PDB file of C-alpha atoms and ligand atoms in Angstrom:
ATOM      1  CA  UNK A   1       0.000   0.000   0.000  1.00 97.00           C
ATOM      2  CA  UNK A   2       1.141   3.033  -0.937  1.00 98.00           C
ATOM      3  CA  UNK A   3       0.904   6.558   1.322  1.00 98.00           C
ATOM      4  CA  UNK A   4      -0.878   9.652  -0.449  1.00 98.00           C
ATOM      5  CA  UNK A   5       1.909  11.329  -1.490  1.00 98.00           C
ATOM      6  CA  UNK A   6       3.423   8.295  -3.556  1.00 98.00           C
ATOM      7  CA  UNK A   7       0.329   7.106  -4.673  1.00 99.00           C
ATOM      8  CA  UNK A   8      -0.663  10.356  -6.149  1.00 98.00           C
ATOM      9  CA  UNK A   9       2.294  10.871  -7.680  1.00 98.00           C
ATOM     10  CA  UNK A  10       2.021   7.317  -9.149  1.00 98.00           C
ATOM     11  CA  UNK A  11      -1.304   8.125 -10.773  1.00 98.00           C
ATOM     12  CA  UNK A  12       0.029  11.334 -12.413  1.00 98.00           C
ATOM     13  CA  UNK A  13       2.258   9.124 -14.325  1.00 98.00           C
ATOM     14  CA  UNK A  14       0.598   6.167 -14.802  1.00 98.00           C
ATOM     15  CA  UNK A  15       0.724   4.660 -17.948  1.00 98.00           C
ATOM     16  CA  UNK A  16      -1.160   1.467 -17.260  1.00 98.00           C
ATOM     17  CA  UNK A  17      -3.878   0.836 -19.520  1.00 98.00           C
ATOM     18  CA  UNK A  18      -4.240   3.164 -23.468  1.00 98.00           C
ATOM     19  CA  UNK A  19      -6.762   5.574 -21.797  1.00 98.00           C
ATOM     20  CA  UNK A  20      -3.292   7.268 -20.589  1.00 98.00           C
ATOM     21  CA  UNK A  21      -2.810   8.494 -24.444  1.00 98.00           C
ATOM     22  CA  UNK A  22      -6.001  10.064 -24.816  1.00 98.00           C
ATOM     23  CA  UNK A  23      -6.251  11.861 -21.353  1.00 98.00           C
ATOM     24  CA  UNK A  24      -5.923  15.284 -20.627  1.00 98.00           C
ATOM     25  CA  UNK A  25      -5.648  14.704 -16.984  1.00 98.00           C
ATOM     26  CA  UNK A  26      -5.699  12.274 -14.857  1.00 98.00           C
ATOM     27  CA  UNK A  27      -8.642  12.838 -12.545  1.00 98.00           C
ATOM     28  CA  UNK A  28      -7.874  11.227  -9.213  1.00 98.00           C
ATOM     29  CA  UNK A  29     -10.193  12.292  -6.841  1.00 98.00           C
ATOM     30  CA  UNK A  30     -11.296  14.942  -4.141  1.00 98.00           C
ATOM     31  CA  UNK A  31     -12.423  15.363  -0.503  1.00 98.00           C
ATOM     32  CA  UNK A  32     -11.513  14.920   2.735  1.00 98.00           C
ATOM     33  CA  UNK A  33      -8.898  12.041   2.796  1.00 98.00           C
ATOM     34  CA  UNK A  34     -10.657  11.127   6.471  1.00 98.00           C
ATOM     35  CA  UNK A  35     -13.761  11.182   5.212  1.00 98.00           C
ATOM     36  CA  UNK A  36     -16.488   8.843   6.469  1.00 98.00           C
ATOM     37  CA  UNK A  37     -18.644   8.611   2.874  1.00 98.00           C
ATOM     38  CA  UNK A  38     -17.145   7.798  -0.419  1.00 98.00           C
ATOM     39  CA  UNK A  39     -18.968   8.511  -3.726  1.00 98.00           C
ATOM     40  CA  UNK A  40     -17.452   6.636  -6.811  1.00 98.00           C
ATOM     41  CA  UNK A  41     -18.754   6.784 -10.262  1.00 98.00           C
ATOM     42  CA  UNK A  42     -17.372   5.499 -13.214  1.00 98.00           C
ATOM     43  CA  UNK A  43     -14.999   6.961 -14.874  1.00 98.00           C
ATOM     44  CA  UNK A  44     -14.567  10.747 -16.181  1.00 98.00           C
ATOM     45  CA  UNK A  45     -16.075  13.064 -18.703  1.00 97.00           C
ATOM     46  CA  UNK A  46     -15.121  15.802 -20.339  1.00 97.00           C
ATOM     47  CA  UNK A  47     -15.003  18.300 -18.011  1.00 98.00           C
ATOM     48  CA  UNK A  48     -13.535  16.207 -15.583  1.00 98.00           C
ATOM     49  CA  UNK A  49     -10.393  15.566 -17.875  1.00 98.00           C
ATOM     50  CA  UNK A  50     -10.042  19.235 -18.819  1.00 98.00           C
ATOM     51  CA  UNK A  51     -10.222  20.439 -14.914  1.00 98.00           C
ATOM     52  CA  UNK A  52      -8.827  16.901 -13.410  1.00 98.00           C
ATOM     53  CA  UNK A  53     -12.006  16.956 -10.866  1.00 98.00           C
ATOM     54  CA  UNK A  54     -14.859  14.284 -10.613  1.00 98.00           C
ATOM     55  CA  UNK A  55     -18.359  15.154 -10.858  1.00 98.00           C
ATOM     56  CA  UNK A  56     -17.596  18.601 -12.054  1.00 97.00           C
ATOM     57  CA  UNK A  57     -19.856  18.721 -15.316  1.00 96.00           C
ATOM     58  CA  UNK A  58     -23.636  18.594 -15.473  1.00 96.00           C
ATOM     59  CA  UNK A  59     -23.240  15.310 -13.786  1.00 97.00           C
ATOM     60  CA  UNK A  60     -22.004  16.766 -10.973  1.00 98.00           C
ATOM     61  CA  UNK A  61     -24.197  19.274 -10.964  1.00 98.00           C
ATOM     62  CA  UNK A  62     -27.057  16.853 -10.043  1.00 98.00           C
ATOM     63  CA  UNK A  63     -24.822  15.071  -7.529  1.00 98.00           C
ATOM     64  CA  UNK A  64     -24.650  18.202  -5.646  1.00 98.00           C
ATOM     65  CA  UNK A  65     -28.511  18.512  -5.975  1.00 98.00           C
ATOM     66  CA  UNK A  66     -28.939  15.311  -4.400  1.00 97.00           C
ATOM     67  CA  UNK A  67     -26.247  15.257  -1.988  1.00 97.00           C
ATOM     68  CA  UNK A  68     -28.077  19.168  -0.957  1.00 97.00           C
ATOM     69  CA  UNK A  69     -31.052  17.295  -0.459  1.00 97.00           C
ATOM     70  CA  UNK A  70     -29.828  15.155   2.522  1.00 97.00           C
ATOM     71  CA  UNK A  71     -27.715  18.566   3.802  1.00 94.00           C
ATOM     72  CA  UNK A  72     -24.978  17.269   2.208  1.00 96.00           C
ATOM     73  CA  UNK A  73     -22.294  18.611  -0.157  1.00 94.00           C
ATOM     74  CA  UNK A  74     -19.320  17.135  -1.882  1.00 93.00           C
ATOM     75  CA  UNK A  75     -16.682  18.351   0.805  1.00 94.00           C
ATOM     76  CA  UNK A  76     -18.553  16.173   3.508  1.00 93.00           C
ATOM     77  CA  UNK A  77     -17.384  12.946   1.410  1.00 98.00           C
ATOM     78  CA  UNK A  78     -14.720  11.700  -1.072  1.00 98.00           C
ATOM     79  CA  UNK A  79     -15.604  11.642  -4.624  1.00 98.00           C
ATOM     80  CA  UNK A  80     -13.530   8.625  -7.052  1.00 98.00           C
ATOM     81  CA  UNK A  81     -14.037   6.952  -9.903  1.00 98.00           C
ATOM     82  CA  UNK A  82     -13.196   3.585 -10.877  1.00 98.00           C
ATOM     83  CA  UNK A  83     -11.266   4.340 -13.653  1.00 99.00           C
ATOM     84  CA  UNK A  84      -8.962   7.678 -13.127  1.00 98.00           C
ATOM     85  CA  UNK A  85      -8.715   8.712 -17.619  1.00 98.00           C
ATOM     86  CA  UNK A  86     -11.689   9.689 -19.252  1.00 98.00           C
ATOM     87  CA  UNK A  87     -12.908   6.688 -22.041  1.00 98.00           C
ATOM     88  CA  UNK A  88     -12.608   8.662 -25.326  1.00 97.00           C
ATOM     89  CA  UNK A  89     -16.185   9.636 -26.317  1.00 96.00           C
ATOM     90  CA  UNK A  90     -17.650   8.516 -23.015  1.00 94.00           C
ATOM     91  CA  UNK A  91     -17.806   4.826 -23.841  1.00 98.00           C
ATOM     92  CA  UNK A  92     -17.725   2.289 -20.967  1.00 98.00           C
ATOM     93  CA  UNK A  93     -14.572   1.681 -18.878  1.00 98.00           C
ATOM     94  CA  UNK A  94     -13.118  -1.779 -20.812  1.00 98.00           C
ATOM     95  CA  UNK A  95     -12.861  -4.479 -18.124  1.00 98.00           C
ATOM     96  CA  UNK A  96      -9.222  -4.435 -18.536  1.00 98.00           C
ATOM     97  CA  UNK A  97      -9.038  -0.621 -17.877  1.00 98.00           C
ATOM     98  CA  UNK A  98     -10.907  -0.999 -15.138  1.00 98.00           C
ATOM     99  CA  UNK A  99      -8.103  -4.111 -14.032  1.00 98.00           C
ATOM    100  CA  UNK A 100      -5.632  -1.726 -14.599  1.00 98.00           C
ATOM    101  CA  UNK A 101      -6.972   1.057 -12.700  1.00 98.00           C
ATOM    102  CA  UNK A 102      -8.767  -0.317  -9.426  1.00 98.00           C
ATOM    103  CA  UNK A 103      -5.741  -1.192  -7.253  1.00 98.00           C
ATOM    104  CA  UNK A 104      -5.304   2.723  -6.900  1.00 99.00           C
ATOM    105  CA  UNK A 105      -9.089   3.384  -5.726  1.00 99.00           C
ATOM    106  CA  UNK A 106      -8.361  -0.150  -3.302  1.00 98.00           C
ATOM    107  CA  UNK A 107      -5.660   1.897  -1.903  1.00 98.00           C
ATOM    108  CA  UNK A 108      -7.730   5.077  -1.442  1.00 99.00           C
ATOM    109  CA  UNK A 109     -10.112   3.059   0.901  1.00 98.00           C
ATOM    110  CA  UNK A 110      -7.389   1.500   2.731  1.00 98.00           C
ATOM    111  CA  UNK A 111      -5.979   4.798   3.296  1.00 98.00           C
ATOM    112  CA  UNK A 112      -9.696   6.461   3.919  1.00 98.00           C
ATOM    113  CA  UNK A 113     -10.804   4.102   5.713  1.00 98.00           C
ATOM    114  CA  UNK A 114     -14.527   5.340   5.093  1.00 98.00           C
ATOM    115  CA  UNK A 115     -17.846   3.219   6.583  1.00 98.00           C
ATOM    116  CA  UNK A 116     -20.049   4.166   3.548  1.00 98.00           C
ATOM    117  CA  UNK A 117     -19.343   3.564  -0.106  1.00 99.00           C
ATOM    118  CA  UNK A 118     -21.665   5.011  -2.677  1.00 98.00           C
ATOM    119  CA  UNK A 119     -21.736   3.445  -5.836  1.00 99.00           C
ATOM    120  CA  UNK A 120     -22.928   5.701  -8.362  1.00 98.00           C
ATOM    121  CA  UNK A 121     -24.378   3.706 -11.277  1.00 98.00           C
ATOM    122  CA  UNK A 122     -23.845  -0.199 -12.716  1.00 98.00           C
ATOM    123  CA  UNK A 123     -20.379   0.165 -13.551  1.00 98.00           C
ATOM    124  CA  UNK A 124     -19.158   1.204 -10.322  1.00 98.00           C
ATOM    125  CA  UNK A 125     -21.593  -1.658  -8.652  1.00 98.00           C
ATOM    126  CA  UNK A 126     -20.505  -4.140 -10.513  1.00 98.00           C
ATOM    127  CA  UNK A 127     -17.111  -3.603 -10.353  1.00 98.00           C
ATOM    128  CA  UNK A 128     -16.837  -2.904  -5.976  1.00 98.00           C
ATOM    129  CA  UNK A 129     -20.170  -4.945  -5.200  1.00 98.00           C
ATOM    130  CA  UNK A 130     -20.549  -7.674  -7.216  1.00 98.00           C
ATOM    131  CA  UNK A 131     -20.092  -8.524 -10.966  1.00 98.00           C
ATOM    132  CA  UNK A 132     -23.592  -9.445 -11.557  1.00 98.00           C
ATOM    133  CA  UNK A 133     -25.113  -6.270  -9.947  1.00 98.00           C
ATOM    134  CA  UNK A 134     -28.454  -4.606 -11.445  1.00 98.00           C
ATOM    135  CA  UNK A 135     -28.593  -1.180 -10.837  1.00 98.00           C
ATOM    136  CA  UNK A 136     -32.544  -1.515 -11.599  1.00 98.00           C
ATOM    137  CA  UNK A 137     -33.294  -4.153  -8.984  1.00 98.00           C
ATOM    138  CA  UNK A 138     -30.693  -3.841  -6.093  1.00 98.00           C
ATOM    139  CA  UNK A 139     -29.864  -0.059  -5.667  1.00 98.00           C
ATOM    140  CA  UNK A 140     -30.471   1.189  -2.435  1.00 98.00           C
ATOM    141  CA  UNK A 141     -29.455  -2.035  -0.237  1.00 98.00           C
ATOM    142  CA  UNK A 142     -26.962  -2.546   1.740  1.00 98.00           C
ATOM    143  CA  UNK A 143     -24.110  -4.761   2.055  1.00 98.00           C
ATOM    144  CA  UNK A 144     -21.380  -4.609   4.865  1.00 98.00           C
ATOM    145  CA  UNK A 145     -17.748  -5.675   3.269  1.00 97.00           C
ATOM    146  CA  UNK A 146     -14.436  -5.445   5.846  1.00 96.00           C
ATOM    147  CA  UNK A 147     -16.222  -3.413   7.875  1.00 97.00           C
ATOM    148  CA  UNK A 148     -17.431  -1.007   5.006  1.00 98.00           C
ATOM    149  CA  UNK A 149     -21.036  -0.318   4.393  1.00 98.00           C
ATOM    150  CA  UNK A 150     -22.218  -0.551   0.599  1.00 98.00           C
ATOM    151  CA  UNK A 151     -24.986   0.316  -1.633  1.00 98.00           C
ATOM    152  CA  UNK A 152     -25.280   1.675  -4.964  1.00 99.00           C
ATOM    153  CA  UNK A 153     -27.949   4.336  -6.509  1.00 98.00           C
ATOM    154  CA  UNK A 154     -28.588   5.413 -10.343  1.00 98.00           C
ATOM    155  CA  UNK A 155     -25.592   7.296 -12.300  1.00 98.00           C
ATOM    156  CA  UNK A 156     -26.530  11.096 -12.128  1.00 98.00           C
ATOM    157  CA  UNK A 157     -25.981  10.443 -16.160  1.00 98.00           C
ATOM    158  CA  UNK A 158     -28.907   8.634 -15.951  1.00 98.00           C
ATOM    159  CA  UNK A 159     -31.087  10.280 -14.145  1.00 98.00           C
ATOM    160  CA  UNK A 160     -30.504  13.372 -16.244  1.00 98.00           C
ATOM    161  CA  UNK A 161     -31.886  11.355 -18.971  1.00 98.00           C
ATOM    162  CA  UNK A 162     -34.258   9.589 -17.627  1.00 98.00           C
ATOM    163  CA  UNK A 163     -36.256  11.724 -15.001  1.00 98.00           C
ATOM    164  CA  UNK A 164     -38.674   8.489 -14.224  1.00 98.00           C
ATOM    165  CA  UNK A 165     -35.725   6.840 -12.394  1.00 98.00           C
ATOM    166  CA  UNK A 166     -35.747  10.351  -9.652  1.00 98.00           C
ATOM    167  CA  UNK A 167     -38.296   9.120  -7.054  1.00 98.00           C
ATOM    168  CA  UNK A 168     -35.956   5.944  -6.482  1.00 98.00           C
ATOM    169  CA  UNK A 169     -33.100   8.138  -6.547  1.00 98.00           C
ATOM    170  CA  UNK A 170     -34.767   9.810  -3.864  1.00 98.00           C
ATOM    171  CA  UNK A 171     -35.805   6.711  -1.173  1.00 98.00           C
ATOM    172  CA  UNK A 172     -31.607   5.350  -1.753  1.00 98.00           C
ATOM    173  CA  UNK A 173     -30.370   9.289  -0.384  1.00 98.00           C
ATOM    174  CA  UNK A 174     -33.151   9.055   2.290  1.00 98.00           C
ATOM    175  CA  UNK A 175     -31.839   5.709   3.069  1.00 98.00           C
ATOM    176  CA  UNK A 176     -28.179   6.769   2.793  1.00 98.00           C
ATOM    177  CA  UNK A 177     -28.779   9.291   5.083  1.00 98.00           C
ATOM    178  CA  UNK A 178     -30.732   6.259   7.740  1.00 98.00           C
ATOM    179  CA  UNK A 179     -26.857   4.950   7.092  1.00 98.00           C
ATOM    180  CA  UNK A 180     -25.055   8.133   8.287  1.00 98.00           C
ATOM    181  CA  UNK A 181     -27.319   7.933  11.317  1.00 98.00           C
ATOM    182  CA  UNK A 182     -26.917   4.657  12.035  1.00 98.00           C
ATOM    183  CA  UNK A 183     -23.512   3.914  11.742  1.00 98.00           C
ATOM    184  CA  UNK A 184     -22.358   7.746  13.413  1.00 98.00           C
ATOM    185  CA  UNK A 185     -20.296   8.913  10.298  1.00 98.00           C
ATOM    186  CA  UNK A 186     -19.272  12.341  10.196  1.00 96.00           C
ATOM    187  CA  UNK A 187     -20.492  14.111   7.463  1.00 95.00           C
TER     188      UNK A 187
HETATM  189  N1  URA B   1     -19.347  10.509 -14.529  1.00 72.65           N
HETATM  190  C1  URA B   1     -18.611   9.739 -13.702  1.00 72.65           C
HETATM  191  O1  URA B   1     -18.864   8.562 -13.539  1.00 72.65           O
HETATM  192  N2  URA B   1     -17.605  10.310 -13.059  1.00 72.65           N
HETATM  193  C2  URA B   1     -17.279  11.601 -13.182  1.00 72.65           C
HETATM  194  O2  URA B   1     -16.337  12.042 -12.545  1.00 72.65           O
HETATM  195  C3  URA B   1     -18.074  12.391 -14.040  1.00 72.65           C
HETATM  196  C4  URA B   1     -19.096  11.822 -14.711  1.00 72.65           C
END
């Protein structure tokens, strides 16, 4: 495990996986690096290559809607992705990007140590909660793994396209924020 400093610096130069030709930055997260609540999504857009910040585009603009809605905001948690350089033309993280990519987010939790993950969206579920996770039928519950709450909701993405999928979006922050409560995290 590496400490922040070398792991960081690691990232800025990694050239694991082709997405490293294409990228503009590498985006590797933001927050508190105590924080109790992570957020990861998938992987970053546009504007998160040109600024090097998750959830900064219209995205993130409806993550910080939603996190307002439980009196939160995105300094209260850390915000990752699973894979660190924007997919060209917002296409899927390949599984072997994602390969080459997770170890770093692994050793962002080990470092964090957080007792809530957020998954935001399938590919982040399926890749930290279980391969065969649908987003449809299991956001919103909970799994405990190493001591680490879990759950996933919908990918702001897609609830900016598909406003139908809000009112569930709604009953997994309510229940995130039964989670906070329950567990004591500091938010
Ligand atoms: N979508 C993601 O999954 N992550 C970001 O950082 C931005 C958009």
């Amino acid at each position: 495990m590496l400490d922040w400093e070398n792991l960081e610096r690691t990232c800025m130069n990694c050239t694991n996986c082709g997405l490293c030709q294409t990228r503009h930055s590498v985006v590797f997260g933001v927050g508190p690096r105590n924080a109790d609540v992570m957020f990861i999504g998938e992987g970053p857009g546009e504007q998160e290559d040109l600024k090097g910040e998750p959830f900064v585009g219209p995205a993130g603009r409806l993550l910080d809607d939603m996190l307002s809605i439980i009196d939160l905001s995105r300094e209260n948690g850390y915000i990752a992705n699973i894979v660190k350089c924007r997919p060209p033309r917002n296409r899927d993280p390949l599984e072997t990007e994602q390969e080459a990519c997770i170890g770093y987010l692994r050793n962002q939790v080990a470092l964090i140590r957080p007792k809530i993950i957020v998954c935001l969206g399938r590919i982040s579920a399926q890749k930290l909660i279980d391969p065969s996770f649908r987003i449809t039928r299991q956001h919103g519950q909970w799994v405990e793994r190493n001591g680490i709450w879990m759950s996933a909701t919908f990918h702001p993405s897609a609830l900016l396209r598909d406003v139908s999928k809000r009112p569930e979006a709604f009953d997994d922050l309510m229940s995130l924020r039964a989670k906070i409560r329950e567990t004591g995290a500091r938010v």
